[in-house]
Amino acid sequence: MIRPIKTIDAHAGGQTLRLVVEGFPRPRGRTLSQQWEWLRKHGTSLRSALVRPPRGHDDMTAAVLCESASPEAHAGILFMDGEGCPSTCGHGVISAATIAIERALFFTSQPDESGTRLVFETPAGIVRADARLAVHGETRRVDSVSTTNVPAFVHEASCPVRIGSRELRVDIAFGGAFYAIVDTEAAGIPLAPARLPDLRRLGRDICAAANATARPDHPADASIRGVAGAIFTGPPHDPEAHLRNVTVTSGGLVDVSPNASGTSAVMAILDAMGLLPEGQPFVHEGLSGSLVRGLVAGRTEVGDRAALITQVEGSAWITGEHTFFLDDEDPFREGINF
């Protein structure tokens, strides 16, 4: 048997999203949480086939649109990567909104509109994507997408984690997932592409150590727990940016984009330290050199924790439309896991 799966790929800041548009089984469940659980239990082989070689690569993300129980959402969205099914993905929302609008997947814009809003339900909560449209010849394209994220908050500041014989201090914050944020000077590894193997190893070790000593739980949703990634921050290269960063997930996957959801977590830390630019954008630079711009849109509480409502703006570009074939006789039908 040969199963065809059709996708549209896009990238935001150099990080790829592969959005499945046909051939993927419909996740089962009345709520998005139930569909997320179904995908984690039953979607492993298809997830691996889409994001691992020979059809993908280990650092990419895939997504599938699904039904939402929320009356305000246009659709639910579930993300997949080489490790599993993350609760949300900032660059993925920017890319998915761009694909959905430019390919009219479930939304038709009027010719005189200069922008439009899509609302996605993610396992982490509702994410709003406001797309700004621009005229390119005879067509309107998505120029940028501003996402209003789930509330971001600090879980623990200056948390000690032991890596081998030394101790590092990390700030743990939530921005759609929990991140351990560490200064590269303290880590002793510069933010340079040539040092990615070292950053990958250290990021994985930091996540493991943080989960062993301070494994966080979301106060409003017990299904979201544990540090999902380490964000290394350092001085920017771009004169417009305030910080440069790279994210390494707990399994060692690398995000070279500025990481929109991680940007929300970094903003929560900076705000708690009194270092967030008041009334001005916080500009975050990824290892790829791309930028996102974050703004504080409001303040709220999550449990007993002060939290920020952040807006993070970035751009995405469609890179291709593909039909992948999963052949039962192919020895690498489910991808290669090195």
mmCIF file of C-alpha atoms in Angstrom:
data_model
loop_
_atom_site.group_PDB
_atom_site.id
_atom_site.type_symbol
_atom_site.label_atom_id
_atom_site.label_comp_id
_atom_site.label_asym_id
_atom_site.label_seq_id
_atom_site.Cartn_x
_atom_site.Cartn_y
_atom_site.Cartn_z
ATOM 1 C CA MET A 1 0.000 0.000 0.000
ATOM 2 C CA ILE A 2 1.211 3.509 -0.807
ATOM 3 C CA ARG A 3 -0.159 6.441 1.218
ATOM 4 C CA PRO A 4 0.206 9.920 -0.365
ATOM 5 C CA ILE A 5 0.464 12.867 2.027
ATOM 6 C CA LYS A 6 0.280 16.410 0.679
ATOM 7 C CA THR A 7 1.953 19.284 2.490
ATOM 8 C CA ILE A 8 2.702 22.976 2.100
ATOM 9 C CA ASP A 9 6.031 24.070 3.568
ATOM 10 C CA ALA A 10 6.952 27.542 4.786
ATOM 11 C CA HIS A 11 9.665 29.025 6.927
ATOM 12 C CA ALA A 12 9.670 31.816 9.487
ATOM 13 C CA GLY A 13 13.131 33.094 10.310
ATOM 14 C CA GLY A 14 14.727 30.110 8.598
ATOM 15 C CA GLN A 15 12.837 27.498 10.629
ATOM 16 C CA THR A 16 10.616 25.183 8.565
ATOM 17 C CA LEU A 17 6.968 24.331 9.174
ATOM 18 C CA ARG A 18 5.461 21.483 7.144
ATOM 19 C CA LEU A 19 1.685 21.903 7.192
ATOM 20 C CA VAL A 20 -0.211 18.746 6.240
ATOM 21 C CA VAL A 21 -3.181 19.525 3.992
ATOM 22 C CA GLU A 22 -4.235 16.054 2.792
ATOM 23 C CA GLY A 23 -3.659 12.400 3.637
ATOM 24 C CA PHE A 24 -3.200 12.622 7.415
ATOM 25 C CA PRO A 25 -5.776 10.818 9.589
ATOM 26 C CA ARG A 26 -8.153 13.092 11.449
ATOM 27 C CA PRO A 27 -7.149 13.290 15.125
ATOM 28 C CA ARG A 28 -9.931 11.857 17.265
ATOM 29 C CA GLY A 29 -11.545 13.539 20.231
ATOM 30 C CA ARG A 30 -14.188 16.109 21.127
ATOM 31 C CA THR A 31 -11.712 18.566 22.603
ATOM 32 C CA LEU A 32 -8.320 19.672 21.357
ATOM 33 C CA SER A 33 -6.699 18.113 24.425
ATOM 34 C CA GLN A 34 -8.215 14.751 23.488
ATOM 35 C CA GLN A 35 -7.039 15.145 19.886
ATOM 36 C CA TRP A 36 -3.557 16.066 21.121
ATOM 37 C CA GLU A 37 -3.495 12.939 23.271
ATOM 38 C CA TRP A 38 -4.663 10.827 20.321
ATOM 39 C CA LEU A 39 -1.904 12.259 18.117
ATOM 40 C CA ARG A 40 0.749 11.531 20.732
ATOM 41 C CA LYS A 41 -0.447 7.931 21.067
ATOM 42 C CA HIS A 42 -1.300 7.045 17.473
ATOM 43 C CA GLY A 43 0.532 9.456 15.190
ATOM 44 C CA THR A 44 4.134 8.478 15.909
ATOM 45 C CA SER A 45 4.907 6.683 12.653
ATOM 46 C CA LEU A 46 3.413 9.389 10.424
ATOM 47 C CA ARG A 47 5.025 12.157 12.474
ATOM 48 C CA SER A 48 8.412 10.510 12.153
ATOM 49 C CA ALA A 49 7.945 9.949 8.418
ATOM 50 C CA LEU A 50 7.236 13.641 7.829
ATOM 51 C CA VAL A 51 9.932 15.282 9.951
ATOM 52 C CA ARG A 52 12.855 12.869 9.778
ATOM 53 C CA PRO A 53 15.108 11.952 6.847
ATOM 54 C CA PRO A 54 14.669 11.085 4.021
ATOM 55 C CA ARG A 55 11.572 13.338 3.733
ATOM 56 C CA GLY A 56 12.465 15.889 6.372
ATOM 57 C CA HIS A 57 15.211 16.797 8.816
ATOM 58 C CA ASP A 58 15.535 16.514 12.553
ATOM 59 C CA ASP A 59 15.184 20.235 13.347
ATOM 60 C CA MET A 60 11.935 20.858 11.466
ATOM 61 C CA THR A 61 8.334 21.037 12.698
ATOM 62 C CA ALA A 62 5.144 19.728 11.115
ATOM 63 C CA ALA A 63 1.536 20.588 11.893
ATOM 64 C CA VAL A 64 -1.968 19.393 11.167
ATOM 65 C CA LEU A 65 -5.132 21.494 11.295
ATOM 66 C CA CYS A 66 -8.060 19.990 13.179
ATOM 67 C CA GLU A 67 -11.425 20.836 14.672
ATOM 68 C CA SER A 68 -11.600 23.226 17.603
ATOM 69 C CA ALA A 69 -14.170 23.202 20.371
ATOM 70 C CA SER A 70 -13.586 26.911 20.958
ATOM 71 C CA PRO A 71 -16.258 29.125 19.353
ATOM 72 C CA GLU A 72 -13.707 31.877 18.679
ATOM 73 C CA ALA A 73 -11.157 29.685 16.868
ATOM 74 C CA HIS A 74 -11.087 29.165 13.113
ATOM 75 C CA ALA A 75 -9.280 25.841 13.652
ATOM 76 C CA GLY A 76 -7.243 23.825 16.062
ATOM 77 C CA ILE A 77 -3.609 23.207 15.256
ATOM 78 C CA LEU A 78 -1.391 20.396 16.524
ATOM 79 C CA PHE A 79 2.383 20.468 16.123
ATOM 80 C CA MET A 80 4.818 17.609 15.619
ATOM 81 C CA ASP A 81 8.611 17.398 15.634
ATOM 82 C CA GLY A 82 11.322 14.791 15.908
ATOM 83 C CA GLU A 83 10.705 14.373 19.641
ATOM 84 C CA GLY A 84 6.938 14.381 19.853
ATOM 85 C CA CYS A 85 4.060 16.855 19.857
ATOM 86 C CA PRO A 86 4.904 20.218 21.462
ATOM 87 C CA SER A 87 2.089 22.241 23.025
ATOM 88 C CA THR A 88 2.646 25.164 20.670
ATOM 89 C CA CYS A 89 5.173 26.593 18.227
ATOM 90 C CA GLY A 90 5.526 30.339 17.661
ATOM 91 C CA HIS A 91 7.217 30.264 14.268
ATOM 92 C CA GLY A 92 4.768 27.493 13.322
ATOM 93 C CA VAL A 93 1.752 29.739 13.990
ATOM 94 C CA ILE A 94 3.280 32.530 11.877
ATOM 95 C CA SER A 95 3.936 30.069 9.036
ATOM 96 C CA ALA A 96 0.556 28.330 9.337
ATOM 97 C CA ALA A 97 -1.315 31.648 9.222
ATOM 98 C CA THR A 98 0.652 32.685 6.140
ATOM 99 C CA ILE A 99 -0.076 29.380 4.394
ATOM 100 C CA ALA A 100 -3.764 29.387 5.373
ATOM 101 C CA ILE A 101 -4.351 32.888 4.024
ATOM 102 C CA GLU A 102 -2.241 32.696 0.865
ATOM 103 C CA ARG A 103 -3.655 29.269 -0.072
ATOM 104 C CA ALA A 104 -7.206 30.020 1.232
ATOM 105 C CA LEU A 105 -7.305 26.809 3.264
ATOM 106 C CA PHE A 106 -10.238 27.842 5.419
ATOM 107 C CA PHE A 107 -10.463 31.577 4.992
ATOM 108 C CA THR A 108 -11.358 33.835 2.061
ATOM 109 C CA SER A 109 -10.266 37.458 2.284
ATOM 110 C CA GLN A 110 -12.011 40.342 0.539
ATOM 111 C CA PRO A 111 -10.041 42.196 -2.139
ATOM 112 C CA ASP A 112 -10.063 45.490 -0.251
ATOM 113 C CA GLU A 113 -8.785 44.092 3.045
ATOM 114 C CA SER A 114 -5.310 45.156 4.179
ATOM 115 C CA GLY A 115 -5.204 42.560 6.914
ATOM 116 C CA THR A 116 -7.062 39.744 8.591
ATOM 117 C CA ARG A 117 -7.120 37.778 11.815
ATOM 118 C CA LEU A 118 -7.016 34.027 12.244
ATOM 119 C CA VAL A 119 -7.543 32.380 15.615
ATOM 120 C CA PHE A 120 -5.945 29.016 16.382
ATOM 121 C CA GLU A 121 -6.597 26.787 19.363
ATOM 122 C CA THR A 122 -3.388 25.086 20.490
ATOM 123 C CA PRO A 123 -2.931 22.675 23.413
ATOM 124 C CA ALA A 124 -1.346 25.624 25.254
ATOM 125 C CA GLY A 125 -4.364 27.852 24.631
ATOM 126 C CA ILE A 126 -5.804 30.314 22.126
ATOM 127 C CA VAL A 127 -3.312 32.091 19.846
ATOM 128 C CA ARG A 128 -4.445 34.967 17.617
ATOM 129 C CA ALA A 129 -2.620 35.692 14.387
ATOM 130 C CA ASP A 130 -3.126 39.124 12.814
ATOM 131 C CA ALA A 131 -1.800 39.106 9.268
ATOM 132 C CA ARG A 132 -0.839 42.281 7.449
ATOM 133 C CA LEU A 133 -1.380 41.969 3.705
ATOM 134 C CA ALA A 134 0.580 43.725 0.971
ATOM 135 C CA VAL A 135 0.061 44.009 -2.775
ATOM 136 C CA HIS A 136 2.552 42.111 -4.921
ATOM 137 C CA GLY A 137 1.636 42.629 -8.551
ATOM 138 C CA GLU A 138 -1.932 41.435 -8.976
ATOM 139 C CA THR A 139 -2.011 39.407 -5.780
ATOM 140 C CA ARG A 140 -2.130 40.147 -2.079
ATOM 141 C CA ARG A 141 0.483 38.409 0.003
ATOM 142 C CA VAL A 142 1.022 38.125 3.733
ATOM 143 C CA ASP A 143 3.654 40.699 4.641
ATOM 144 C CA SER A 144 3.881 39.867 8.350
ATOM 145 C CA VAL A 145 1.962 38.100 11.120
ATOM 146 C CA SER A 146 1.569 39.388 14.670
ATOM 147 C CA THR A 147 0.664 36.634 17.125
ATOM 148 C CA THR A 148 -1.048 37.309 20.440
ATOM 149 C CA ASN A 149 0.286 34.499 22.560
ATOM 150 C CA VAL A 150 -0.987 32.653 25.601
ATOM 151 C CA PRO A 151 0.008 34.375 28.878
ATOM 152 C CA ALA A 152 3.747 34.289 29.600
ATOM 153 C CA PHE A 153 5.078 34.145 33.149
ATOM 154 C CA VAL A 154 8.163 33.456 35.232
ATOM 155 C CA HIS A 155 8.203 30.070 36.937
ATOM 156 C CA GLU A 156 11.514 30.383 38.770
ATOM 157 C CA ALA A 157 14.329 32.918 38.513
ATOM 158 C CA SER A 158 17.991 32.008 38.945
ATOM 159 C CA CYS A 159 17.319 28.299 39.327
ATOM 160 C CA PRO A 160 20.526 26.318 40.001
ATOM 161 C CA VAL A 161 21.169 23.350 37.712
ATOM 162 C CA ARG A 162 24.203 21.087 37.888
ATOM 163 C CA ILE A 163 25.945 20.176 34.654
ATOM 164 C CA GLY A 164 28.749 17.763 35.397
ATOM 165 C CA SER A 165 31.026 19.393 37.958
ATOM 166 C CA ARG A 166 29.717 22.940 37.559
ATOM 167 C CA GLU A 167 26.565 24.798 38.495
ATOM 168 C CA LEU A 168 24.657 27.075 36.143
ATOM 169 C CA ARG A 169 21.870 29.492 36.990
ATOM 170 C CA VAL A 170 18.899 29.501 34.623
ATOM 171 C CA ASP A 171 15.626 31.407 34.558
ATOM 172 C CA ILE A 172 12.606 29.197 33.904
ATOM 173 C CA ALA A 173 9.667 30.897 32.188
ATOM 174 C CA PHE A 174 6.567 29.931 30.218
ATOM 175 C CA GLY A 175 5.693 31.313 26.796
ATOM 176 C CA GLY A 176 3.554 28.496 25.399
ATOM 177 C CA ALA A 177 6.053 25.943 26.735
ATOM 178 C CA PHE A 178 8.506 26.068 29.623
ATOM 179 C CA TYR A 179 12.015 27.255 28.757
ATOM 180 C CA ALA A 180 15.255 27.407 30.719
ATOM 181 C CA ILE A 181 16.894 30.704 29.755
ATOM 182 C CA VAL A 182 20.653 30.959 30.156
ATOM 183 C CA ASP A 183 23.206 33.636 29.308
ATOM 184 C CA THR A 184 25.835 32.388 26.870
ATOM 185 C CA GLU A 185 28.625 34.106 28.785
ATOM 186 C CA ALA A 186 27.717 32.051 31.853
ATOM 187 C CA ALA A 187 27.416 28.946 29.669
ATOM 188 C CA GLY A 188 30.840 29.577 28.166
ATOM 189 C CA ILE A 189 29.757 28.907 24.566
ATOM 190 C CA PRO A 190 29.326 31.786 22.085
ATOM 191 C CA LEU A 191 26.226 32.046 19.900
ATOM 192 C CA ALA A 192 27.893 31.031 16.670
ATOM 193 C CA PRO A 193 26.816 28.503 14.021
ATOM 194 C CA ALA A 194 30.168 26.744 14.367
ATOM 195 C CA ARG A 195 29.392 26.036 18.033
ATOM 196 C CA LEU A 196 25.951 24.505 17.399
ATOM 197 C CA PRO A 197 27.115 20.966 18.284
ATOM 198 C CA ASP A 198 28.289 22.232 21.690
ATOM 199 C CA LEU A 199 25.118 24.282 22.227
ATOM 200 C CA ARG A 200 23.021 21.285 21.256
ATOM 201 C CA ARG A 201 24.709 19.059 23.842
ATOM 202 C CA LEU A 202 24.625 21.655 26.603
ATOM 203 C CA GLY A 203 20.993 22.584 25.894
ATOM 204 C CA ARG A 204 19.942 18.962 26.199
ATOM 205 C CA ASP A 205 21.880 18.638 29.484
ATOM 206 C CA ILE A 206 20.351 21.839 30.883
ATOM 207 C CA CYS A 207 16.814 20.643 30.127
ATOM 208 C CA ALA A 208 17.492 17.276 31.771
ATOM 209 C CA ALA A 209 19.007 18.917 34.859
ATOM 210 C CA ALA A 210 16.197 21.481 35.149
ATOM 211 C CA ASN A 211 13.562 18.765 34.855
ATOM 212 C CA ALA A 212 15.326 16.711 37.500
ATOM 213 C CA THR A 213 15.470 19.563 40.037
ATOM 214 C CA ALA A 214 12.668 22.010 39.203
ATOM 215 C CA ARG A 215 10.286 20.266 36.823
ATOM 216 C CA PRO A 216 7.595 22.917 36.294
ATOM 217 C CA ASP A 217 3.866 22.347 35.958
ATOM 218 C CA HIS A 218 1.495 24.849 34.402
ATOM 219 C CA PRO A 219 -0.776 26.096 37.203
ATOM 220 C CA ALA A 220 -3.858 26.058 34.938
ATOM 221 C CA ASP A 221 -3.161 22.943 32.853
ATOM 222 C CA ALA A 222 -1.448 19.923 34.377
ATOM 223 C CA SER A 223 -0.928 18.360 30.929
ATOM 224 C CA ILE A 224 1.763 20.990 30.235
ATOM 225 C CA ARG A 225 4.788 20.179 32.341
ATOM 226 C CA GLY A 226 8.544 20.037 32.159
ATOM 227 C CA VAL A 227 11.171 22.238 30.522
ATOM 228 C CA ALA A 228 10.794 21.849 26.754
ATOM 229 C CA GLY A 229 13.883 23.764 25.695
ATOM 230 C CA ALA A 230 16.896 25.832 26.679
ATOM 231 C CA ILE A 231 17.193 29.349 25.264
ATOM 232 C CA PHE A 232 20.751 30.665 25.041
ATOM 233 C CA THR A 233 20.847 34.471 24.927
ATOM 234 C CA GLY A 234 23.689 36.839 24.140
ATOM 235 C CA PRO A 235 24.616 40.167 22.541
ATOM 236 C CA PRO A 236 22.919 40.819 19.196
ATOM 237 C CA HIS A 237 24.631 41.197 15.838
ATOM 238 C CA ASP A 238 21.868 43.329 14.313
ATOM 239 C CA PRO A 239 21.977 46.919 15.675
ATOM 240 C CA GLU A 240 18.163 46.951 15.890
ATOM 241 C CA ALA A 241 18.007 43.887 18.168
ATOM 242 C CA HIS A 242 18.186 43.814 21.957
ATOM 243 C CA LEU A 243 19.248 40.151 22.301
ATOM 244 C CA ARG A 244 20.373 37.262 20.104
ATOM 245 C CA ASN A 245 19.261 33.708 20.883
ATOM 246 C CA VAL A 246 19.105 30.087 19.849
ATOM 247 C CA THR A 247 16.761 27.452 21.288
ATOM 248 C CA VAL A 248 17.722 23.823 21.896
ATOM 249 C CA THR A 249 14.892 21.473 22.819
ATOM 250 C CA SER A 250 15.110 18.813 25.508
ATOM 251 C CA GLY A 251 15.829 16.223 22.809
ATOM 252 C CA GLY A 252 18.549 18.321 21.175
ATOM 253 C CA LEU A 253 16.591 19.845 18.285
ATOM 254 C CA VAL A 254 17.709 23.345 17.293
ATOM 255 C CA ASP A 255 15.545 26.359 16.407
ATOM 256 C CA VAL A 256 17.610 28.990 14.576
ATOM 257 C CA SER A 257 14.667 31.408 14.271
ATOM 258 C CA PRO A 258 14.122 33.971 17.049
ATOM 259 C CA ASN A 259 11.463 31.553 18.434
ATOM 260 C CA ALA A 260 8.241 33.521 18.891
ATOM 261 C CA SER A 261 6.960 31.524 21.876
ATOM 262 C CA GLY A 262 10.438 31.599 23.429
ATOM 263 C CA THR A 263 10.483 35.358 22.873
ATOM 264 C CA SER A 264 7.386 35.635 25.079
ATOM 265 C CA ALA A 265 9.178 33.686 27.826
ATOM 266 C CA VAL A 266 12.282 35.909 27.550
ATOM 267 C CA MET A 267 10.056 39.000 27.727
ATOM 268 C CA ALA A 268 8.504 37.709 30.961
ATOM 269 C CA ILE A 269 11.984 37.357 32.486
ATOM 270 C CA LEU A 270 13.106 40.803 31.302
ATOM 271 C CA ASP A 271 9.900 42.360 32.601
ATOM 272 C CA ALA A 272 10.407 40.792 36.037
ATOM 273 C CA MET A 273 13.950 42.235 36.054
ATOM 274 C CA GLY A 274 12.717 45.697 35.030
ATOM 275 C CA LEU A 275 14.666 45.469 31.752
ATOM 276 C CA LEU A 276 11.841 45.253 29.196
ATOM 277 C CA PRO A 277 11.654 48.397 27.026
ATOM 278 C CA GLU A 278 8.620 50.306 28.284
ATOM 279 C CA GLY A 279 6.125 50.990 25.513
ATOM 280 C CA GLN A 280 8.624 49.970 22.818
ATOM 281 C CA PRO A 281 9.190 46.758 20.852
ATOM 282 C CA PHE A 282 11.576 44.155 22.195
ATOM 283 C CA VAL A 283 13.543 42.981 19.163
ATOM 284 C CA HIS A 284 14.825 39.415 19.324
ATOM 285 C CA GLU A 285 17.388 38.064 16.863
ATOM 286 C CA GLY A 286 17.705 34.398 15.932
ATOM 287 C CA LEU A 287 20.887 32.564 15.077
ATOM 288 C CA SER A 288 19.757 32.757 11.428
ATOM 289 C CA GLY A 289 19.933 36.562 11.653
ATOM 290 C CA SER A 290 16.156 37.023 11.383
ATOM 291 C CA LEU A 291 14.233 39.276 13.764
ATOM 292 C CA VAL A 292 10.897 39.234 15.582
ATOM 293 C CA ARG A 293 9.395 42.156 17.450
ATOM 294 C CA GLY A 294 7.588 41.675 20.738
ATOM 295 C CA LEU A 295 5.227 44.048 22.521
ATOM 296 C CA VAL A 296 3.418 43.889 25.857
ATOM 297 C CA ALA A 297 -0.286 43.924 24.973
ATOM 298 C CA GLY A 298 -1.585 43.493 28.508
ATOM 299 C CA ARG A 299 -1.113 41.976 31.922
ATOM 300 C CA THR A 300 -2.980 39.200 33.675
ATOM 301 C CA GLU A 301 -2.442 36.394 36.173
ATOM 302 C CA VAL A 302 -1.989 32.657 35.752
ATOM 303 C CA GLY A 303 -2.801 31.047 39.073
ATOM 304 C CA ASP A 304 -0.986 33.228 41.574
ATOM 305 C CA ARG A 305 1.663 34.380 39.071
ATOM 306 C CA ALA A 306 1.818 37.729 37.308
ATOM 307 C CA ALA A 307 1.763 37.186 33.554
ATOM 308 C CA LEU A 308 2.182 39.126 30.319
ATOM 309 C CA ILE A 309 0.020 39.093 27.224
ATOM 310 C CA THR A 310 2.565 39.459 24.447
ATOM 311 C CA GLN A 311 2.327 40.180 20.744
ATOM 312 C CA VAL A 312 5.207 38.861 18.628
ATOM 313 C CA GLU A 313 5.497 39.847 14.977
ATOM 314 C CA GLY A 314 7.441 38.031 12.265
ATOM 315 C CA SER A 315 7.221 36.990 8.626
ATOM 316 C CA ALA A 316 7.038 33.671 6.790
ATOM 317 C CA TRP A 317 7.532 32.536 3.212
ATOM 318 C CA ILE A 318 6.053 29.511 1.448
ATOM 319 C CA THR A 319 8.878 27.347 0.105
ATOM 320 C CA GLY A 320 7.059 24.518 -1.638
ATOM 321 C CA GLU A 321 4.115 22.174 -2.021
ATOM 322 C CA HIS A 322 4.855 18.472 -1.819
ATOM 323 C CA THR A 323 3.291 15.063 -2.163
ATOM 324 C CA PHE A 324 5.153 12.498 -0.098
ATOM 325 C CA PHE A 325 4.652 8.774 -0.592
ATOM 326 C CA LEU A 326 4.700 6.318 2.304
ATOM 327 C CA ASP A 327 5.221 2.893 0.756
ATOM 328 C CA ASP A 328 4.719 -0.150 2.969
ATOM 329 C CA GLU A 329 7.705 -1.781 1.245
ATOM 330 C CA ASP A 330 10.013 1.190 1.885
ATOM 331 C CA PRO A 331 12.440 0.266 4.717
ATOM 332 C CA PHE A 332 12.579 3.964 5.687
ATOM 333 C CA ARG A 333 8.835 4.541 5.452
ATOM 334 C CA GLU A 334 8.806 5.919 9.005
ATOM 335 C CA GLY A 335 11.961 7.959 8.632
ATOM 336 C CA ILE A 336 15.472 7.479 9.938
ATOM 337 C CA ASN A 337 16.200 8.153 13.584
ATOM 338 C CA PHE A 338 19.940 8.477 14.177
#
